[in-house]
Every structure is written in structure tokens, then in C-alpha cells.
PDB file of C-alpha atoms in Angstrom:
ATOM      1  CA  PHE C   1      -0.757   6.271   5.139  1.00  0.00           C
ATOM      2  CA  SER C   2       0.449   9.857   5.589  1.00  0.00           C
ATOM      3  CA  GLN C   3       2.597   9.433   2.484  1.00  0.00           C
ATOM      4  CA  ALA C   4       2.236   6.973  -0.388  1.00  0.00           C
ATOM      5  CA  PHE C   5       4.076   7.138  -3.704  1.00  0.00           C
ATOM      6  CA  SER C   6       3.516   5.372  -6.994  1.00  0.00           C
ATOM      7  CA  GLN C   7       6.245   5.212  -9.637  1.00  0.00           C
ATOM      8  CA  CYS C   8       3.727   6.007 -12.373  1.00  0.00           C
ATOM      9  CA  SER C   9       0.105   7.100 -12.620  1.00  0.00           C
ATOM     10  CA  THR C  10      -0.964   4.326 -15.005  1.00  0.00           C
ATOM     11  CA  THR C  11      -1.345   0.591 -14.520  1.00  0.00           C
ATOM     12  CA  LEU C  12       1.153  -1.160 -16.764  1.00  0.00           C
ATOM     13  CA  PRO C  13       4.361   0.825 -16.108  1.00  0.00           C
ATOM     14  CA  SER C  14       3.574   1.009 -12.398  1.00  0.00           C
ATOM     15  CA  HIS C  15       3.143  -2.766 -12.162  1.00  0.00           C
ATOM     16  CA  LEU C  16       6.393  -3.314 -14.001  1.00  0.00           C
ATOM     17  CA  SER C  17       8.174  -1.055 -11.504  1.00  0.00           C
ATOM     18  CA  LEU C  18       6.622  -3.016  -8.635  1.00  0.00           C
ATOM     19  CA  LEU C  19       7.788  -6.316 -10.111  1.00  0.00           C
ATOM     20  CA  THR C  20      11.247  -5.242 -11.300  1.00  0.00           C
ATOM     21  CA  SER C  21      12.351  -2.437  -8.926  1.00  0.00           C
ATOM     22  CA  ARG C  22      13.090  -0.278 -11.961  1.00  0.00           C
ATOM     23  CA  TYR C  23      11.722   3.176 -12.742  1.00  0.00           C
ATOM     24  CA  PRO C  24       9.402   3.603 -15.756  1.00  0.00           C
ATOM     25  CA  THR C  25      12.090   5.797 -17.333  1.00  0.00           C
ATOM     26  CA  LYS C  26      14.289   2.692 -17.365  1.00  0.00           C
ATOM     27  CA  THR C  27      11.721   0.157 -18.576  1.00  0.00           C
ATOM     28  CA  TRP C  28       9.940   2.448 -21.096  1.00  0.00           C
ATOM     29  CA  LEU C  29       6.892   0.205 -21.019  1.00  0.00           C
ATOM     30  CA  PHE C  30       3.806   2.381 -21.306  1.00  0.00           C
ATOM     31  CA  TRP C  31       1.470   0.446 -23.624  1.00  0.00           C
ATOM     32  CA  GLU C  32       0.227  -3.092 -24.156  1.00  0.00           C
ATOM     33  CA  SER C  33       1.959  -3.657 -27.495  1.00  0.00           C
ATOM     34  CA  ALA C  34       5.427  -2.951 -26.106  1.00  0.00           C
ATOM     35  CA  ASP C  35       7.915  -5.609 -25.089  1.00  0.00           C
ATOM     36  CA  VAL C  36       9.814  -6.021 -21.853  1.00  0.00           C
ATOM     37  CA  GLU C  37      13.551  -5.783 -22.479  1.00  0.00           C
ATOM     38  CA  ALA C  38      15.353  -9.107 -22.211  1.00  0.00           C
ATOM     39  CA  SER C  39      17.666  -7.638 -19.565  1.00  0.00           C
ATOM     40  CA  THR C  40      14.726  -6.710 -17.325  1.00  0.00           C
ATOM     41  CA  GLU C  41      14.056  -9.475 -14.813  1.00  0.00           C
ATOM     42  CA  ALA C  42      10.833  -9.519 -12.815  1.00  0.00           C
ATOM     43  CA  LEU C  43      10.595 -10.782  -9.247  1.00  0.00           C
ATOM     44  CA  SER C  44       8.616 -13.770 -10.489  1.00  0.00           C
ATOM     45  CA  GLU C  45      11.489 -14.744 -12.802  1.00  0.00           C
ATOM     46  CA  THR C  46      14.026 -14.492  -9.986  1.00  0.00           C
ATOM     47  CA  LEU C  47      11.884 -16.727  -7.787  1.00  0.00           C
ATOM     48  CA  LYS C  48      11.288 -19.132 -10.683  1.00  0.00           C
ATOM     49  CA  ARG C  49      15.042 -19.607 -11.015  1.00  0.00           C
ATOM     50  CA  HIS C  50      15.090 -20.592  -7.347  1.00  0.00           C
ATOM     51  CA  GLY C  51      12.457 -23.291  -7.714  1.00  0.00           C
ATOM     52  CA  TYR C  52       9.250 -21.344  -7.130  1.00  0.00           C
ATOM     53  CA  ARG C  53       6.086 -21.973  -9.147  1.00  0.00           C
ATOM     54  CA  THR C  54       4.758 -18.645 -10.445  1.00  0.00           C
ATOM     55  CA  ALA C  55       1.327 -17.555 -11.620  1.00  0.00           C
ATOM     56  CA  GLY C  56      -0.712 -14.410 -12.159  1.00  0.00           C
ATOM     57  CA  PHE C  57      -4.479 -13.944 -12.148  1.00  0.00           C
ATOM     58  CA  THR C  58      -6.435 -10.803 -12.946  1.00  0.00           C
ATOM     59  CA  SER C  59     -10.124  -9.940 -12.821  1.00  0.00           C
ATOM     60  CA  VAL C  60      -9.722  -6.942 -15.129  1.00  0.00           C
ATOM     61  CA  VAL C  61     -11.869  -6.984 -18.252  1.00  0.00           C
ATOM     62  CA  GLY C  62      -9.092  -5.258 -20.215  1.00  0.00           C
ATOM     63  CA  TRP C  63      -6.576  -7.874 -19.178  1.00  0.00           C
ATOM     64  CA  PRO C  64      -4.459  -7.613 -22.380  1.00  0.00           C
ATOM     65  CA  LEU C  65      -2.735  -4.723 -20.619  1.00  0.00           C
ATOM     66  CA  PHE C  66      -0.614  -7.437 -18.976  1.00  0.00           C
ATOM     67  CA  GLN C  67       0.448  -8.876 -22.340  1.00  0.00           C
ATOM     68  CA  PRO C  68       4.023  -7.508 -22.119  1.00  0.00           C
ATOM     69  CA  LEU C  69       4.528  -9.408 -18.868  1.00  0.00           C
ATOM     70  CA  ILE C  70       2.919 -12.523 -20.316  1.00  0.00           C
ATOM     71  CA  LYS C  71       5.042 -12.390 -23.481  1.00  0.00           C
ATOM     72  CA  SER C  72       8.202 -11.941 -21.412  1.00  0.00           C
ATOM     73  CA  ARG C  73       7.386 -15.223 -19.655  1.00  0.00           C
ATOM     74  CA  ALA C  74       7.684 -13.512 -16.299  1.00  0.00           C
ATOM     75  CA  PHE C  75       5.038 -15.978 -15.083  1.00  0.00           C
ATOM     76  CA  GLN C  76       4.736 -19.698 -15.761  1.00  0.00           C
ATOM     77  CA  ALA C  77       0.974 -19.221 -15.905  1.00  0.00           C
ATOM     78  CA  PHE C  78      -1.143 -16.102 -16.317  1.00  0.00           C
ATOM     79  CA  ASP C  79      -4.885 -16.060 -16.757  1.00  0.00           C
ATOM     80  CA  ARG C  80      -7.994 -13.999 -16.397  1.00  0.00           C
ATOM     81  CA  LEU C  81     -10.609 -15.094 -13.912  1.00  0.00           C
ATOM     82  CA  VAL C  82     -13.173 -15.546 -16.686  1.00  0.00           C
ATOM     83  CA  GLY C  83     -16.593 -14.220 -15.851  1.00  0.00           C
ATOM     84  CA  GLU C  84     -15.310 -12.475 -12.744  1.00  0.00           C
ATOM     85  CA  VAL C  85     -15.269  -8.720 -12.402  1.00  0.00           C
ATOM     86  CA  SER C  86     -14.425  -8.612  -8.742  1.00  0.00           C
ATOM     87  CA  PHE C  87     -11.809  -9.653  -6.251  1.00  0.00           C
ATOM     88  CA  ALA C  88     -14.623 -10.852  -4.012  1.00  0.00           C
ATOM     89  CA  ALA C  89     -15.772 -13.460  -6.514  1.00  0.00           C
ATOM     90  CA  LEU C  90     -12.616 -15.490  -6.941  1.00  0.00           C
ATOM     91  CA  SER C  91     -13.027 -18.481  -9.173  1.00  0.00           C
ATOM     92  CA  GLU C  92     -12.340 -22.166  -8.776  1.00  0.00           C
ATOM     93  CA  LYS C  93      -9.545 -21.789 -11.341  1.00  0.00           C
ATOM     94  CA  LEU C  94      -7.459 -19.866  -8.812  1.00  0.00           C
ATOM     95  CA  PHE C  95      -8.101 -22.262  -5.944  1.00  0.00           C
ATOM     96  CA  ARG C  96      -7.345 -25.229  -8.171  1.00  0.00           C
ATOM     97  CA  TRP C  97      -3.915 -23.718  -8.828  1.00  0.00           C
ATOM     98  CA  LEU C  98      -3.368 -23.141  -5.100  1.00  0.00           C
ATOM     99  CA  ARG C  99      -4.337 -26.709  -4.214  1.00  0.00           C
ATOM    100  CA  LYS C 100      -1.970 -28.058  -6.859  1.00  0.00           C
ATOM    101  CA  HIS C 101       1.038 -26.044  -5.672  1.00  0.00           C
ATOM    102  CA  ARG C 102       0.401 -25.604  -1.943  1.00  0.00           C
ATOM    103  CA  ASP C 103       3.128 -28.089  -0.968  1.00  0.00           C
ATOM    104  CA  LYS C 104       5.796 -26.271  -3.002  1.00  0.00           C
ATOM    105  CA  PRO C 105       7.236 -22.745  -2.859  1.00  0.00           C
ATOM    106  CA  PHE C 106       5.079 -20.471  -4.995  1.00  0.00           C
ATOM    107  CA  PHE C 107       4.662 -16.843  -6.018  1.00  0.00           C
ATOM    108  CA  LEU C 108       1.102 -15.772  -6.810  1.00  0.00           C
ATOM    109  CA  PHE C 109       0.276 -12.376  -8.320  1.00  0.00           C
ATOM    110  CA  LEU C 110      -3.419 -11.669  -7.762  1.00  0.00           C
ATOM    111  CA  HIS C 111      -4.732  -8.499  -9.383  1.00  0.00           C
ATOM    112  CA  GLY C 112      -8.152  -7.059  -8.591  1.00  0.00           C
ATOM    113  CA  ASN C 113      -9.889  -3.940  -9.867  1.00  0.00           C
ATOM    114  CA  ASP C 114     -12.546  -3.330  -7.212  1.00  0.00           C
ATOM    115  CA  ALA C 115     -11.360   0.127  -6.127  1.00  0.00           C
ATOM    116  CA  HIS C 116     -11.096   1.610  -9.621  1.00  0.00           C
ATOM    117  CA  ASP C 117     -13.320   3.876 -11.647  1.00  0.00           C
ATOM    118  CA  PRO C 118     -16.064   3.582 -12.724  1.00  0.00           C
ATOM    119  CA  HIS C 119     -17.086   3.720  -9.066  1.00  0.00           C
ATOM    120  CA  VAL C 120     -19.973   1.272  -9.206  1.00  0.00           C
ATOM    121  CA  LEU C 121     -20.724  -1.844  -7.182  1.00  0.00           C
ATOM    122  CA  PRO C 122     -22.534  -5.128  -7.849  1.00  0.00           C
ATOM    123  CA  ILE C 123     -26.310  -4.835  -7.613  1.00  0.00           C
ATOM    124  CA  ARG C 124     -26.392  -7.021  -4.507  1.00  0.00           C
ATOM    125  CA  TYR C 125     -24.184  -4.590  -2.630  1.00  0.00           C
ATOM    126  CA  ASP C 126     -25.236  -1.400  -0.816  1.00  0.00           C
ATOM    127  CA  ALA C 127     -23.797   1.464  -2.864  1.00  0.00           C
ATOM    128  CA  LYS C 128     -25.069   4.002  -0.287  1.00  0.00           C
ATOM    129  CA  ARG C 129     -23.421   2.349   2.705  1.00  0.00           C
ATOM    130  CA  PHE C 130     -21.298   5.414   3.466  1.00  0.00           C
ATOM    131  CA  ASN C 131     -23.697   8.084   2.216  1.00  0.00           C
ATOM    132  CA  PRO C 132     -27.282   6.841   2.724  1.00  0.00           C
ATOM    133  CA  THR C 133     -28.939  10.267   2.374  1.00  0.00           C
ATOM    134  CA  TYR C 134     -27.621  11.002  -1.124  1.00  0.00           C
ATOM    135  CA  ARG C 135     -30.371  11.927  -3.583  1.00  0.00           C
ATOM    136  CA  GLY C 136     -28.298  12.967  -6.594  1.00  0.00           C
ATOM    137  CA  GLY C 137     -27.968  11.336  -9.986  1.00  0.00           C
ATOM    138  CA  LEU C 138     -24.600   9.565  -9.888  1.00  0.00           C
ATOM    139  CA  VAL C 139     -24.787   5.912 -10.845  1.00  0.00           C
ATOM    140  CA  GLY C 140     -23.708   3.582  -8.061  1.00  0.00           C
ATOM    141  CA  VAL C 141     -24.415  -0.015  -9.095  1.00  0.00           C
ATOM    142  CA  SER C 142     -23.454  -2.104 -12.107  1.00  0.00           C
ATOM    143  CA  THR C 143     -26.951  -2.301 -13.606  1.00  0.00           C
ATOM    144  CA  GLU C 144     -27.201   1.493 -13.647  1.00  0.00           C
ATOM    145  CA  MET C 145     -23.816   1.632 -15.342  1.00  0.00           C
ATOM    146  CA  GLU C 146     -24.958  -0.830 -18.000  1.00  0.00           C
ATOM    147  CA  GLU C 147     -28.053   1.276 -18.681  1.00  0.00           C
ATOM    148  CA  LEU C 148     -25.902   4.404 -18.886  1.00  0.00           C
ATOM    149  CA  ILE C 149     -23.602   2.802 -21.468  1.00  0.00           C
ATOM    150  CA  THR C 150     -26.524   1.556 -23.556  1.00  0.00           C
ATOM    151  CA  SER C 151     -28.194   4.969 -23.573  1.00  0.00           C
ATOM    152  CA  SER C 152     -24.903   6.684 -24.434  1.00  0.00           C
ATOM    153  CA  LEU C 153     -24.124   4.646 -27.566  1.00  0.00           C
ATOM    154  CA  PRO C 154     -24.506   6.968 -30.561  1.00  0.00           C
ATOM    155  CA  SER C 155     -26.708   4.981 -32.939  1.00  0.00           C
ATOM    156  CA  GLY C 156     -25.369   6.909 -35.891  1.00  0.00           C
ATOM    157  CA  GLU C 157     -21.721   6.197 -35.115  1.00  0.00           C
ATOM    158  CA  PRO C 158     -21.342   2.422 -34.634  1.00  0.00           C
ATOM    159  CA  ALA C 159     -17.923   2.463 -36.293  1.00  0.00           C
ATOM    160  CA  TYR C 160     -16.608   4.859 -33.637  1.00  0.00           C
ATOM    161  CA  TRP C 161     -17.468   2.587 -30.710  1.00  0.00           C
ATOM    162  CA  SER C 162     -16.468  -0.601 -32.529  1.00  0.00           C
ATOM    163  CA  THR C 163     -12.804   0.376 -32.141  1.00  0.00           C
ATOM    164  CA  TRP C 164     -13.053   0.658 -28.348  1.00  0.00           C
ATOM    165  CA  GLU C 165     -12.303  -1.977 -25.740  1.00  0.00           C
ATOM    166  CA  PRO C 166     -15.326  -2.504 -23.415  1.00  0.00           C
ATOM    167  CA  TRP C 167     -13.321  -1.280 -20.415  1.00  0.00           C
ATOM    168  CA  ASP C 168     -12.186   1.915 -22.165  1.00  0.00           C
ATOM    169  CA  MET C 169     -15.679   2.563 -23.458  1.00  0.00           C
ATOM    170  CA  SER C 170     -17.222   2.269 -19.995  1.00  0.00           C
ATOM    171  CA  ARG C 171     -14.653   4.673 -18.544  1.00  0.00           C
ATOM    172  CA  GLU C 172     -15.262   7.210 -21.319  1.00  0.00           C
ATOM    173  CA  VAL C 173     -19.020   7.061 -20.773  1.00  0.00           C
ATOM    174  CA  TYR C 174     -18.570   7.286 -17.003  1.00  0.00           C
ATOM    175  CA  LEU C 175     -16.359  10.376 -17.107  1.00  0.00           C
ATOM    176  CA  LYS C 176     -18.880  12.116 -19.371  1.00  0.00           C
ATOM    177  CA  HIS C 177     -21.617  11.114 -16.926  1.00  0.00           C
ATOM    178  CA  LEU C 178     -19.754  12.778 -14.052  1.00  0.00           C
ATOM    179  CA  GLY C 179     -19.650  16.052 -16.000  1.00  0.00           C
ATOM    180  CA  VAL C 180     -16.462  17.223 -14.361  1.00  0.00           C
ATOM    181  CA  ARG C 181     -15.358  19.819 -16.909  1.00  0.00           C
ATOM    182  CA  ASP C 182     -16.289  22.668 -14.546  1.00  0.00           C
ATOM    183  CA  GLY C 183     -15.887  20.742 -11.324  1.00  0.00           C
ATOM    184  CA  MET C 184     -18.448  18.724  -9.383  1.00  0.00           C
ATOM    185  CA  HIS C 185     -21.285  19.708  -7.105  1.00  0.00           C
ATOM    186  CA  PRO C 186     -20.110  19.216  -3.485  1.00  0.00           C
ATOM    187  CA  ASP C 187     -22.861  16.666  -2.801  1.00  0.00           C
ATOM    188  CA  ASP C 188     -21.873  14.617  -5.862  1.00  0.00           C
ATOM    189  CA  LEU C 189     -18.196  14.781  -4.946  1.00  0.00           C
ATOM    190  CA  GLU C 190     -18.881  13.551  -1.419  1.00  0.00           C
ATOM    191  CA  HIS C 191     -20.947  10.701  -2.806  1.00  0.00           C
ATOM    192  CA  LEU C 192     -18.207   9.817  -5.276  1.00  0.00           C
ATOM    193  CA  LYS C 193     -15.819   9.477  -2.323  1.00  0.00           C
ATOM    194  CA  ALA C 194     -18.421   7.422  -0.468  1.00  0.00           C
ATOM    195  CA  LEU C 195     -18.727   5.071  -3.451  1.00  0.00           C
ATOM    196  CA  TYR C 196     -14.939   4.666  -3.423  1.00  0.00           C
ATOM    197  CA  ASP C 197     -15.103   3.836   0.299  1.00  0.00           C
ATOM    198  CA  ALA C 198     -17.795   1.270  -0.472  1.00  0.00           C
ATOM    199  CA  GLN C 199     -15.574  -0.281  -3.132  1.00  0.00           C
ATOM    200  CA  LEU C 200     -12.721  -0.502  -0.617  1.00  0.00           C
ATOM    201  CA  TYR C 201     -15.072  -2.135   1.880  1.00  0.00           C
ATOM    202  CA  TYR C 202     -16.183  -4.608  -0.776  1.00  0.00           C
ATOM    203  CA  LEU C 203     -12.535  -5.319  -1.624  1.00  0.00           C
ATOM    204  CA  ASP C 204     -11.861  -5.926   2.056  1.00  0.00           C
ATOM    205  CA  GLN C 205     -14.655  -8.506   2.147  1.00  0.00           C
ATOM    206  CA  GLY C 206     -13.083 -10.262  -0.840  1.00  0.00           C
ATOM    207  CA  LEU C 207      -9.680 -10.333   0.833  1.00  0.00           C
ATOM    208  CA  GLY C 208     -11.314 -11.853   3.895  1.00  0.00           C
ATOM    209  CA  GLU C 209     -12.759 -14.670   1.780  1.00  0.00           C
ATOM    210  CA  PHE C 210      -9.371 -15.244   0.175  1.00  0.00           C
ATOM    211  CA  PHE C 211      -7.664 -15.427   3.580  1.00  0.00           C
ATOM    212  CA  VAL C 212     -10.228 -17.990   4.748  1.00  0.00           C
ATOM    213  CA  ALA C 213      -9.400 -20.074   1.679  1.00  0.00           C
ATOM    214  CA  LEU C 214      -5.698 -19.869   2.514  1.00  0.00           C
ATOM    215  CA  LYS C 215      -6.431 -21.013   6.062  1.00  0.00           C
ATOM    216  CA  ASN C 216      -8.468 -23.959   4.792  1.00  0.00           C
ATOM    217  CA  LEU C 217      -5.488 -24.999   2.670  1.00  0.00           C
ATOM    218  CA  ASN C 218      -3.142 -24.615   5.680  1.00  0.00           C
ATOM    219  CA  LEU C 219      -1.274 -21.868   3.840  1.00  0.00           C
ATOM    220  CA  MET C 220      -2.023 -18.776   5.923  1.00  0.00           C
ATOM    221  CA  GLU C 221       0.706 -19.242   8.514  1.00  0.00           C
ATOM    222  CA  ARG C 222       3.447 -19.998   5.986  1.00  0.00           C
ATOM    223  CA  THR C 223       2.610 -17.497   3.261  1.00  0.00           C
ATOM    224  CA  LEU C 224       3.986 -13.958   3.032  1.00  0.00           C
ATOM    225  CA  ILE C 225       1.144 -11.677   1.867  1.00  0.00           C
ATOM    226  CA  VAL C 226       1.952  -8.252   0.416  1.00  0.00           C
ATOM    227  CA  ILE C 227      -0.913  -5.860  -0.389  1.00  0.00           C
ATOM    228  CA  ILE C 228       0.053  -3.102  -2.833  1.00  0.00           C
ATOM    229  CA  SER C 229      -1.542  -0.610  -5.223  1.00  0.00           C
ATOM    230  CA  ASP C 230      -0.289   0.552  -8.597  1.00  0.00           C
ATOM    231  CA  HIS C 231      -1.690   4.103  -8.429  1.00  0.00           C
ATOM    232  CA  GLY C 232      -4.061   6.375  -6.574  1.00  0.00           C
ATOM    233  CA  GLN C 233      -7.369   7.950  -7.494  1.00  0.00           C
ATOM    234  CA  SER C 234      -8.221  11.650  -7.781  1.00  0.00           C
ATOM    235  CA  PHE C 235     -11.271  13.320  -6.257  1.00  0.00           C
ATOM    236  CA  GLY C 236     -10.694  16.905  -7.274  1.00  0.00           C
ATOM    237  CA  GLU C 237      -6.951  17.034  -6.688  1.00  0.00           C
ATOM    238  CA  HIS C 238      -5.139  18.709  -9.587  1.00  0.00           C
ATOM    239  CA  GLY C 239      -8.517  19.206 -11.271  1.00  0.00           C
ATOM    240  CA  ASP C 240      -9.015  15.469 -11.840  1.00  0.00           C
ATOM    241  CA  TYR C 241     -12.131  13.554 -10.811  1.00  0.00           C
ATOM    242  CA  ALA C 242     -12.442   9.772 -10.794  1.00  0.00           C
ATOM    243  CA  ALA C 243      -9.170   9.517 -12.690  1.00  0.00           C
ATOM    244  CA  HIS C 244      -5.530   8.826 -11.944  1.00  0.00           C
ATOM    245  CA  ASP C 245      -3.627  10.505 -14.758  1.00  0.00           C
ATOM    246  CA  GLN C 246      -1.701  12.722 -12.348  1.00  0.00           C
ATOM    247  CA  LEU C 247      -1.676  10.610  -9.182  1.00  0.00           C
TER     248      LEU C 247
END
């Protein structure tokens, strides 16, 4: 795309704008503990009133960020794909829902987190696919990320980390690992972009598997599929690296 705009740079308010066609300045929903106003109707609620079955699934570890939507009953069912951390590893729970409702009108919100920081991939995947000659120290696979988190835990401050969600903790450790206070070395920055490309490629493989499943259920030809993103990702723009606070 030559131009792409998000209504907000963070996940929750951006998703609410996508589902309600209202600006964040109108919904004022910026944190998980907030409530969706009763007058705010999501697309899923509109479709539900017209006889559609509605459901949402997310693979995000920090899935409570969708609690305001869940509490508002915007979806008849909303669940995390337990044990899954990737769009490419969709669980039987999702396909069971599809099989149950495939003969009726339905609205399915499927949320993946494959192309998000930390920019690491499953161990079985080639993290150097788009930059095979890189010899720097950026982590690129999940096992390296796990080792980085373990080595970063301050043994003398267990109370500090005990207040963090696992997802937030991993991001904090990752941003410190990148060492972006004074910018990044050009080789590291290029590899960071290559890791992002690899994540997008991995996401594409997962979408392919999902489309095959839709075809096997005879749903592909009669299902409208919309692929959207809630925000972008920075690679040096506005002084941000591997973040999306300003994008």
C-alpha cells in the first residue's frame, strides 16, 4: 500500500474503531479495565441482531486486552486459542466452531499476533530466510527469546517482575535487548526488518492453511474474508524501533 492509516497506534482502541466505525476520541477506550459505552454498537452486534452467529478467537498471550469487548457482549463467544502463540497453529477449537455454524450466517473475528514485536519465530522456522548472511547478536527464534528473558530476570527484584504480564515482560526485555536508545547499527536494523518479513511470510503460511480448511468445509466460495491490521510497526521512523507507539 502506498498509504495506510490506523485510527490509533495501540491495539485495543484501534480494534474498537475497526469494529464500530468510531474514532478513539469518541469511544475513549484505551485500557483493558474500561467499559464500552452502551450506545456503542460493534459490527458483530449489528450482525447478531440480523441472525448471524458471532465469535472471536485470539492467539495473543495477553488476551485480557479484549475484555472490554467481551464484557460488552459484542460476541456470542470469545476465546483464546489455548496453547497457541501463532496464527499458523490454529486449534481444533476454532474448526469445531466453524463446523458447527457453517450452515448458518456467521461472523468470525480471528486475531493473530505473528507480525508483532518481539520479532522472533518458532524454532522450526528459518529466522534468517530474508537475511542469511547476518552474523549479529539479535535474537531471532523463540528459544533464544526465552533464554534472554531468563537471563534478564533480576534475582534480587522478584517483586518487580511479579506485577508484570508475561507479554509485557517479554516486550520490555526485548526492547532493552535491541539497545535502541542511540539508534541501531545498520546491520542490526536490516536484520530486524528481515525478521519482520519472515514473520509476515510465516503469517501468510498460516492464512494459507486456514483457507484450505475453509475450502474443505465448502465455505471458501461463500465467505467474505477481510484482512486488516490494527497498527503498524516502526523501524527507525520517528526514532522508534520495534514499537508502534507513534504509528
